[in-house]
C-alpha cells in the first residue's frame, strides 16, 4: 500500500516563509511526477508546482519567483519552499505523486492528506 504524508503547514505573517514536505512510502516501484495543488475557500483548486523525475519544474504564474519545488528520488520526497508569502497564498495544500507500485501494471495518482497554510496580513 502506498501513502503520502505531508508536513510543514502553519500560520505565518505576510512576507514570511514556510517549507512543505511530502514523503511517499510503501511498495513503490517508481515515481514519475510529484507536485502540489492548493485550494482556498470559495476558489477552484490550483496547480501550484510540479516536478518530474528528471527534475523539470513547472509553476503557477502566481507563485513564480517565490516558490521552489524540489525532490529527492531516493527518499521519495518532494518539498515546496515558499518565500515572500502573501495572504492570497492561504489555502489547503495537497501534494500528489504519480506512482507505480511494485505489484501494479500501471501508474496511479496518490494524494497527501492536505496541510493548511495561513498567511496573515
Short mmCIF file of N, CA and C in Angstrom, two decimals:
data_model
loop_
_atom_site.label_atom_id
_atom_site.label_comp_id
_atom_site.label_asym_id
_atom_site.label_seq_id
_atom_site.Cartn_x
_atom_site.Cartn_y
_atom_site.Cartn_z
N UNK A 1 0.84 -1.18 0.00
CA UNK A 1 0.00 0.00 0.00
C UNK A 1 0.89 1.24 0.00
N UNK A 2 0.52 2.20 -0.82
CA UNK A 2 1.29 3.44 -0.95
C UNK A 2 0.56 4.56 -0.23
N UNK A 3 1.31 5.41 0.44
CA UNK A 3 0.70 6.59 1.04
C UNK A 3 1.66 7.76 0.98
N UNK A 4 1.07 8.96 0.98
CA UNK A 4 1.84 10.20 1.01
C UNK A 4 1.52 10.92 2.32
N UNK A 5 2.55 11.39 2.98
CA UNK A 5 2.38 12.10 4.24
C UNK A 5 3.02 13.48 4.11
N UNK A 6 2.21 14.49 4.37
CA UNK A 6 2.65 15.87 4.27
C UNK A 6 2.96 16.43 5.65
N UNK A 7 3.81 17.44 5.65
CA UNK A 7 4.08 18.18 6.87
C UNK A 7 4.56 19.57 6.52
N UNK A 8 4.52 20.47 7.49
CA UNK A 8 5.12 21.77 7.31
C UNK A 8 4.19 22.95 7.18
N UNK A 9 2.90 22.72 7.18
CA UNK A 9 1.99 23.85 7.09
C UNK A 9 1.95 24.64 8.39
N UNK A 10 1.20 25.74 8.38
CA UNK A 10 1.06 26.52 9.59
C UNK A 10 0.65 27.94 9.32
N UNK A 11 0.81 28.76 10.35
CA UNK A 11 0.44 30.17 10.29
C UNK A 11 1.70 31.02 10.21
N UNK A 12 1.72 31.95 9.27
CA UNK A 12 2.89 32.80 9.10
C UNK A 12 2.43 34.19 8.69
N UNK A 13 3.20 35.18 9.02
CA UNK A 13 2.87 36.54 8.61
C UNK A 13 3.26 36.77 7.16
N UNK A 14 2.60 37.73 6.55
CA UNK A 14 2.93 38.08 5.17
C UNK A 14 4.41 38.43 5.08
N UNK A 15 5.02 37.94 4.03
CA UNK A 15 6.45 38.14 3.85
C UNK A 15 7.30 37.02 4.42
N UNK A 16 6.66 36.14 5.18
CA UNK A 16 7.38 35.04 5.80
C UNK A 16 7.57 33.86 4.87
N UNK A 17 8.11 32.78 5.43
CA UNK A 17 8.44 31.59 4.66
C UNK A 17 7.92 30.34 5.35
N UNK A 18 7.64 29.35 4.54
CA UNK A 18 7.29 28.01 5.03
C UNK A 18 7.86 27.00 4.06
N UNK A 19 8.10 25.82 4.58
CA UNK A 19 8.56 24.72 3.74
C UNK A 19 7.67 23.52 3.98
N UNK A 20 7.03 23.08 2.93
CA UNK A 20 6.19 21.89 3.00
C UNK A 20 6.98 20.68 2.51
N UNK A 21 6.71 19.55 3.11
CA UNK A 21 7.32 18.31 2.65
C UNK A 21 6.25 17.26 2.42
N UNK A 22 6.56 16.33 1.56
CA UNK A 22 5.62 15.27 1.21
C UNK A 22 6.45 14.02 0.94
N UNK A 23 6.25 13.01 1.76
CA UNK A 23 7.02 11.79 1.64
C UNK A 23 6.12 10.62 1.27
N UNK A 24 6.53 9.89 0.26
CA UNK A 24 5.80 8.70 -0.16
C UNK A 24 6.43 7.47 0.48
N UNK A 25 5.60 6.52 0.82
CA UNK A 25 6.11 5.28 1.39
C UNK A 25 5.24 4.12 0.95
N UNK A 26 5.77 2.91 1.13
CA UNK A 26 5.01 1.73 0.76
C UNK A 26 5.73 0.95 -0.33
N UNK A 27 4.97 0.15 -1.01
CA UNK A 27 5.51 -0.73 -2.03
C UNK A 27 5.62 0.03 -3.36
N UNK A 28 6.69 0.78 -3.50
CA UNK A 28 6.88 1.68 -4.63
C UNK A 28 7.90 1.13 -5.60
N UNK A 29 7.54 1.10 -6.87
CA UNK A 29 8.50 0.73 -7.92
C UNK A 29 9.14 1.99 -8.48
N UNK A 30 8.32 2.97 -8.82
CA UNK A 30 8.85 4.22 -9.36
C UNK A 30 7.87 5.36 -9.13
N UNK A 31 8.40 6.57 -9.13
CA UNK A 31 7.57 7.78 -9.01
C UNK A 31 7.86 8.67 -10.20
N UNK A 32 6.86 9.05 -10.90
CA UNK A 32 7.02 9.98 -12.00
C UNK A 32 6.88 11.40 -11.48
N UNK A 33 5.86 12.11 -11.91
CA UNK A 33 5.69 13.49 -11.46
C UNK A 33 5.26 13.55 -10.00
N UNK A 34 5.70 14.60 -9.33
CA UNK A 34 5.24 14.94 -7.99
C UNK A 34 4.90 16.42 -8.01
N UNK A 35 3.99 16.82 -7.14
CA UNK A 35 3.64 18.23 -7.15
C UNK A 35 2.69 18.62 -6.04
N UNK A 36 2.23 19.85 -6.16
CA UNK A 36 1.38 20.43 -5.14
C UNK A 36 0.21 21.18 -5.78
N UNK A 37 -0.96 20.94 -5.25
CA UNK A 37 -2.14 21.73 -5.55
C UNK A 37 -2.51 22.50 -4.29
N UNK A 38 -3.31 23.52 -4.48
CA UNK A 38 -3.88 24.22 -3.33
C UNK A 38 -5.31 24.63 -3.64
N UNK A 39 -6.09 24.76 -2.57
CA UNK A 39 -7.46 25.21 -2.73
C UNK A 39 -7.83 26.11 -1.57
N UNK A 40 -8.24 27.31 -1.91
CA UNK A 40 -8.70 28.26 -0.91
C UNK A 40 -10.22 28.22 -0.88
N UNK A 41 -10.81 28.61 0.24
CA UNK A 41 -12.28 28.60 0.34
C UNK A 41 -12.92 29.43 -0.76
N UNK A 42 -13.87 28.82 -1.44
CA UNK A 42 -14.59 29.52 -2.49
C UNK A 42 -13.85 29.64 -3.80
N UNK A 43 -12.67 29.03 -3.89
CA UNK A 43 -11.88 29.12 -5.12
C UNK A 43 -11.64 27.74 -5.70
N UNK A 44 -11.32 27.72 -6.98
CA UNK A 44 -11.01 26.46 -7.63
C UNK A 44 -9.65 25.95 -7.20
N UNK A 45 -9.50 24.64 -7.26
CA UNK A 45 -8.20 24.06 -6.96
C UNK A 45 -7.20 24.51 -8.02
N UNK A 46 -6.00 24.80 -7.58
CA UNK A 46 -4.97 25.36 -8.45
C UNK A 46 -3.70 24.53 -8.37
N UNK A 47 -3.13 24.19 -9.51
CA UNK A 47 -1.84 23.53 -9.53
C UNK A 47 -0.78 24.57 -9.20
N UNK A 48 -0.06 24.35 -8.14
CA UNK A 48 0.95 25.31 -7.68
C UNK A 48 2.30 25.03 -8.34
N UNK A 49 2.74 23.79 -8.26
CA UNK A 49 4.06 23.45 -8.79
C UNK A 49 4.12 21.95 -9.00
N UNK A 50 4.92 21.55 -9.97
CA UNK A 50 5.14 20.13 -10.19
C UNK A 50 6.58 19.91 -10.65
N UNK A 51 7.05 18.68 -10.45
CA UNK A 51 8.43 18.35 -10.82
C UNK A 51 8.44 16.93 -11.32
N UNK A 52 9.13 16.71 -12.43
CA UNK A 52 9.24 15.38 -12.99
C UNK A 52 10.36 14.62 -12.30
N UNK A 53 10.45 13.33 -12.60
CA UNK A 53 11.52 12.53 -12.02
C UNK A 53 12.88 13.01 -12.50
N UNK A 54 12.92 13.67 -13.65
CA UNK A 54 14.17 14.20 -14.17
C UNK A 54 14.50 15.60 -13.68
N UNK A 55 13.58 16.19 -12.90
CA UNK A 55 13.85 17.49 -12.31
C UNK A 55 13.26 18.68 -13.05
N UNK A 56 12.51 18.44 -14.09
CA UNK A 56 11.86 19.55 -14.79
C UNK A 56 10.71 20.09 -13.94
N UNK A 57 10.68 21.40 -13.78
CA UNK A 57 9.67 22.01 -12.92
C UNK A 57 8.71 22.90 -13.69
N UNK A 58 7.56 23.08 -13.10
CA UNK A 58 6.54 23.94 -13.67
C UNK A 58 5.81 24.62 -12.52
N UNK A 59 5.53 25.92 -12.68
CA UNK A 59 4.92 26.69 -11.59
C UNK A 59 3.71 27.48 -12.10
N UNK A 60 2.77 27.70 -11.20
CA UNK A 60 1.70 28.64 -11.49
C UNK A 60 2.30 30.04 -11.57
N UNK A 61 1.75 30.86 -12.43
CA UNK A 61 2.27 32.23 -12.57
C UNK A 61 2.24 32.97 -11.25
N UNK A 62 1.26 32.68 -10.43
CA UNK A 62 1.08 33.42 -9.17
C UNK A 62 2.18 33.14 -8.14
N UNK A 63 2.95 32.07 -8.35
CA UNK A 63 3.99 31.73 -7.36
C UNK A 63 5.39 31.76 -7.94
N UNK A 64 5.52 32.02 -9.22
CA UNK A 64 6.86 32.03 -9.84
C UNK A 64 7.74 33.07 -9.16
N UNK A 65 8.96 32.66 -8.88
CA UNK A 65 9.90 33.54 -8.21
C UNK A 65 9.80 33.53 -6.70
N UNK A 66 8.74 32.92 -6.17
CA UNK A 66 8.56 32.87 -4.71
C UNK A 66 8.57 31.43 -4.18
N UNK A 67 8.09 30.50 -4.96
CA UNK A 67 8.04 29.10 -4.54
C UNK A 67 9.05 28.28 -5.32
N UNK A 68 9.63 27.31 -4.66
CA UNK A 68 10.57 26.40 -5.32
C UNK A 68 10.22 24.97 -4.93
N UNK A 69 10.03 24.14 -5.95
CA UNK A 69 9.77 22.73 -5.70
C UNK A 69 11.04 21.94 -5.96
N UNK A 70 11.26 20.94 -5.13
CA UNK A 70 12.43 20.08 -5.29
C UNK A 70 12.03 18.67 -4.86
N UNK A 71 12.90 17.71 -5.14
CA UNK A 71 12.61 16.33 -4.75
C UNK A 71 13.90 15.55 -4.58
N UNK A 72 13.77 14.48 -3.82
CA UNK A 72 14.86 13.53 -3.65
C UNK A 72 14.29 12.19 -4.08
N UNK A 73 14.70 11.71 -5.22
CA UNK A 73 14.13 10.47 -5.75
C UNK A 73 14.42 9.27 -4.85
N UNK A 74 15.59 9.26 -4.23
CA UNK A 74 15.95 8.13 -3.37
C UNK A 74 15.09 8.09 -2.10
N UNK A 75 14.64 9.26 -1.66
CA UNK A 75 13.83 9.35 -0.44
C UNK A 75 12.34 9.44 -0.74
N UNK A 76 11.97 9.41 -2.02
CA UNK A 76 10.56 9.52 -2.41
C UNK A 76 9.90 10.75 -1.80
N UNK A 77 10.61 11.83 -1.76
CA UNK A 77 10.15 13.02 -1.07
C UNK A 77 10.21 14.24 -1.97
N UNK A 78 9.21 15.11 -1.83
CA UNK A 78 9.23 16.39 -2.51
C UNK A 78 9.02 17.49 -1.48
N UNK A 79 9.59 18.64 -1.76
CA UNK A 79 9.45 19.79 -0.87
C UNK A 79 8.94 20.99 -1.67
N UNK A 80 8.25 21.86 -0.97
CA UNK A 80 7.82 23.11 -1.57
C UNK A 80 8.29 24.23 -0.64
N UNK A 81 9.33 24.94 -1.07
CA UNK A 81 9.84 26.07 -0.30
C UNK A 81 9.08 27.31 -0.74
N UNK A 82 8.47 27.97 0.22
CA UNK A 82 7.65 29.14 -0.08
C UNK A 82 8.22 30.35 0.65
N UNK A 83 8.55 31.40 -0.10
CA UNK A 83 9.05 32.63 0.50
C UNK A 83 8.15 33.79 0.07
N UNK A 84 8.35 34.92 0.72
CA UNK A 84 7.56 36.12 0.40
C UNK A 84 6.08 35.79 0.34
N UNK A 85 5.61 35.08 1.33
CA UNK A 85 4.22 34.64 1.32
C UNK A 85 3.25 35.81 1.42
N UNK A 86 2.12 35.64 0.76
CA UNK A 86 1.09 36.66 0.72
C UNK A 86 -0.21 36.09 1.30
N UNK A 87 -1.08 36.94 1.79
CA UNK A 87 -2.37 36.44 2.29
C UNK A 87 -3.12 35.60 1.26
N UNK A 88 -2.97 35.92 0.00
CA UNK A 88 -3.67 35.15 -1.04
C UNK A 88 -3.07 33.76 -1.25
N UNK A 89 -1.97 33.46 -0.59
CA UNK A 89 -1.42 32.09 -0.63
C UNK A 89 -2.13 31.19 0.38
N UNK A 90 -2.97 31.76 1.21
CA UNK A 90 -3.69 30.97 2.20
C UNK A 90 -4.58 29.94 1.52
N UNK A 91 -4.39 28.68 1.90
CA UNK A 91 -5.13 27.59 1.27
C UNK A 91 -4.75 26.28 1.95
N UNK A 92 -5.48 25.24 1.59
CA UNK A 92 -5.06 23.89 1.93
C UNK A 92 -4.18 23.39 0.78
N UNK A 93 -3.00 22.95 1.11
CA UNK A 93 -2.06 22.47 0.12
C UNK A 93 -2.03 20.94 0.14
N UNK A 94 -2.18 20.34 -1.02
CA UNK A 94 -2.16 18.88 -1.16
C UNK A 94 -1.03 18.49 -2.11
N UNK A 95 -0.24 17.54 -1.68
CA UNK A 95 0.75 17.00 -2.60
C UNK A 95 0.17 15.80 -3.33
N UNK A 96 0.76 15.53 -4.47
CA UNK A 96 0.37 14.34 -5.22
C UNK A 96 1.63 13.71 -5.82
N UNK A 97 1.49 12.47 -6.18
CA UNK A 97 2.60 11.78 -6.84
C UNK A 97 2.02 10.71 -7.77
N UNK A 98 2.63 10.60 -8.92
CA UNK A 98 2.24 9.57 -9.88
C UNK A 98 3.16 8.38 -9.64
N UNK A 99 2.59 7.34 -9.06
CA UNK A 99 3.40 6.23 -8.56
C UNK A 99 3.00 4.92 -9.21
N UNK A 100 4.01 4.16 -9.57
CA UNK A 100 3.79 2.77 -9.99
C UNK A 100 4.21 1.87 -8.83
N UNK A 101 3.28 1.13 -8.31
CA UNK A 101 3.58 0.23 -7.22
C UNK A 101 4.30 -1.01 -7.72
N UNK A 102 4.93 -1.72 -6.80
CA UNK A 102 5.70 -2.90 -7.18
C UNK A 102 4.83 -4.00 -7.74
N UNK A 103 3.56 -3.96 -7.41
CA UNK A 103 2.64 -5.01 -7.87
C UNK A 103 1.62 -4.46 -8.85
N UNK A 104 1.87 -3.26 -9.36
CA UNK A 104 0.93 -2.63 -10.27
C UNK A 104 1.46 -2.67 -11.70
N UNK A 105 0.55 -2.71 -12.64
CA UNK A 105 0.94 -2.70 -14.03
C UNK A 105 1.00 -1.32 -14.63
N UNK A 106 0.40 -0.36 -13.96
CA UNK A 106 0.37 1.00 -14.49
C UNK A 106 0.40 1.99 -13.34
N UNK A 107 0.82 3.23 -13.61
CA UNK A 107 0.90 4.21 -12.53
C UNK A 107 -0.47 4.72 -12.10
N UNK A 108 -0.53 5.23 -10.89
CA UNK A 108 -1.75 5.83 -10.36
C UNK A 108 -1.37 7.09 -9.60
N UNK A 109 -2.34 7.98 -9.43
CA UNK A 109 -2.10 9.22 -8.69
C UNK A 109 -2.48 9.02 -7.23
N UNK A 110 -1.56 9.35 -6.36
CA UNK A 110 -1.79 9.29 -4.92
C UNK A 110 -1.74 10.71 -4.36
N UNK A 111 -2.49 10.92 -3.27
CA UNK A 111 -2.61 12.24 -2.67
C UNK A 111 -2.25 12.21 -1.19
N UNK A 112 -1.66 13.33 -0.78
CA UNK A 112 -1.43 13.52 0.64
C UNK A 112 -2.70 13.94 1.34
N UNK A 113 -2.63 14.07 2.65
CA UNK A 113 -3.82 14.35 3.45
C UNK A 113 -4.19 15.83 3.45
N UNK A 114 -3.30 16.68 2.97
CA UNK A 114 -3.56 18.11 2.96
C UNK A 114 -2.99 18.79 4.18
N UNK A 115 -2.46 19.99 3.98
CA UNK A 115 -1.93 20.76 5.10
C UNK A 115 -2.34 22.23 4.92
N UNK A 116 -2.76 22.84 6.00
CA UNK A 116 -3.24 24.21 5.94
C UNK A 116 -2.09 25.19 6.01
N UNK A 117 -2.09 26.13 5.08
CA UNK A 117 -1.16 27.26 5.11
C UNK A 117 -2.00 28.53 5.25
N UNK A 118 -1.72 29.28 6.30
CA UNK A 118 -2.44 30.53 6.54
C UNK A 118 -1.44 31.67 6.64
N UNK A 119 -1.65 32.68 5.81
CA UNK A 119 -0.76 33.83 5.79
C UNK A 119 -1.55 35.05 6.26
N UNK A 120 -1.13 35.61 7.37
CA UNK A 120 -1.83 36.77 7.92
C UNK A 120 -1.23 38.07 7.40
N UNK A 121 -2.08 39.05 7.26
CA UNK A 121 -1.61 40.34 6.72
C UNK A 121 -1.13 41.26 7.83
#
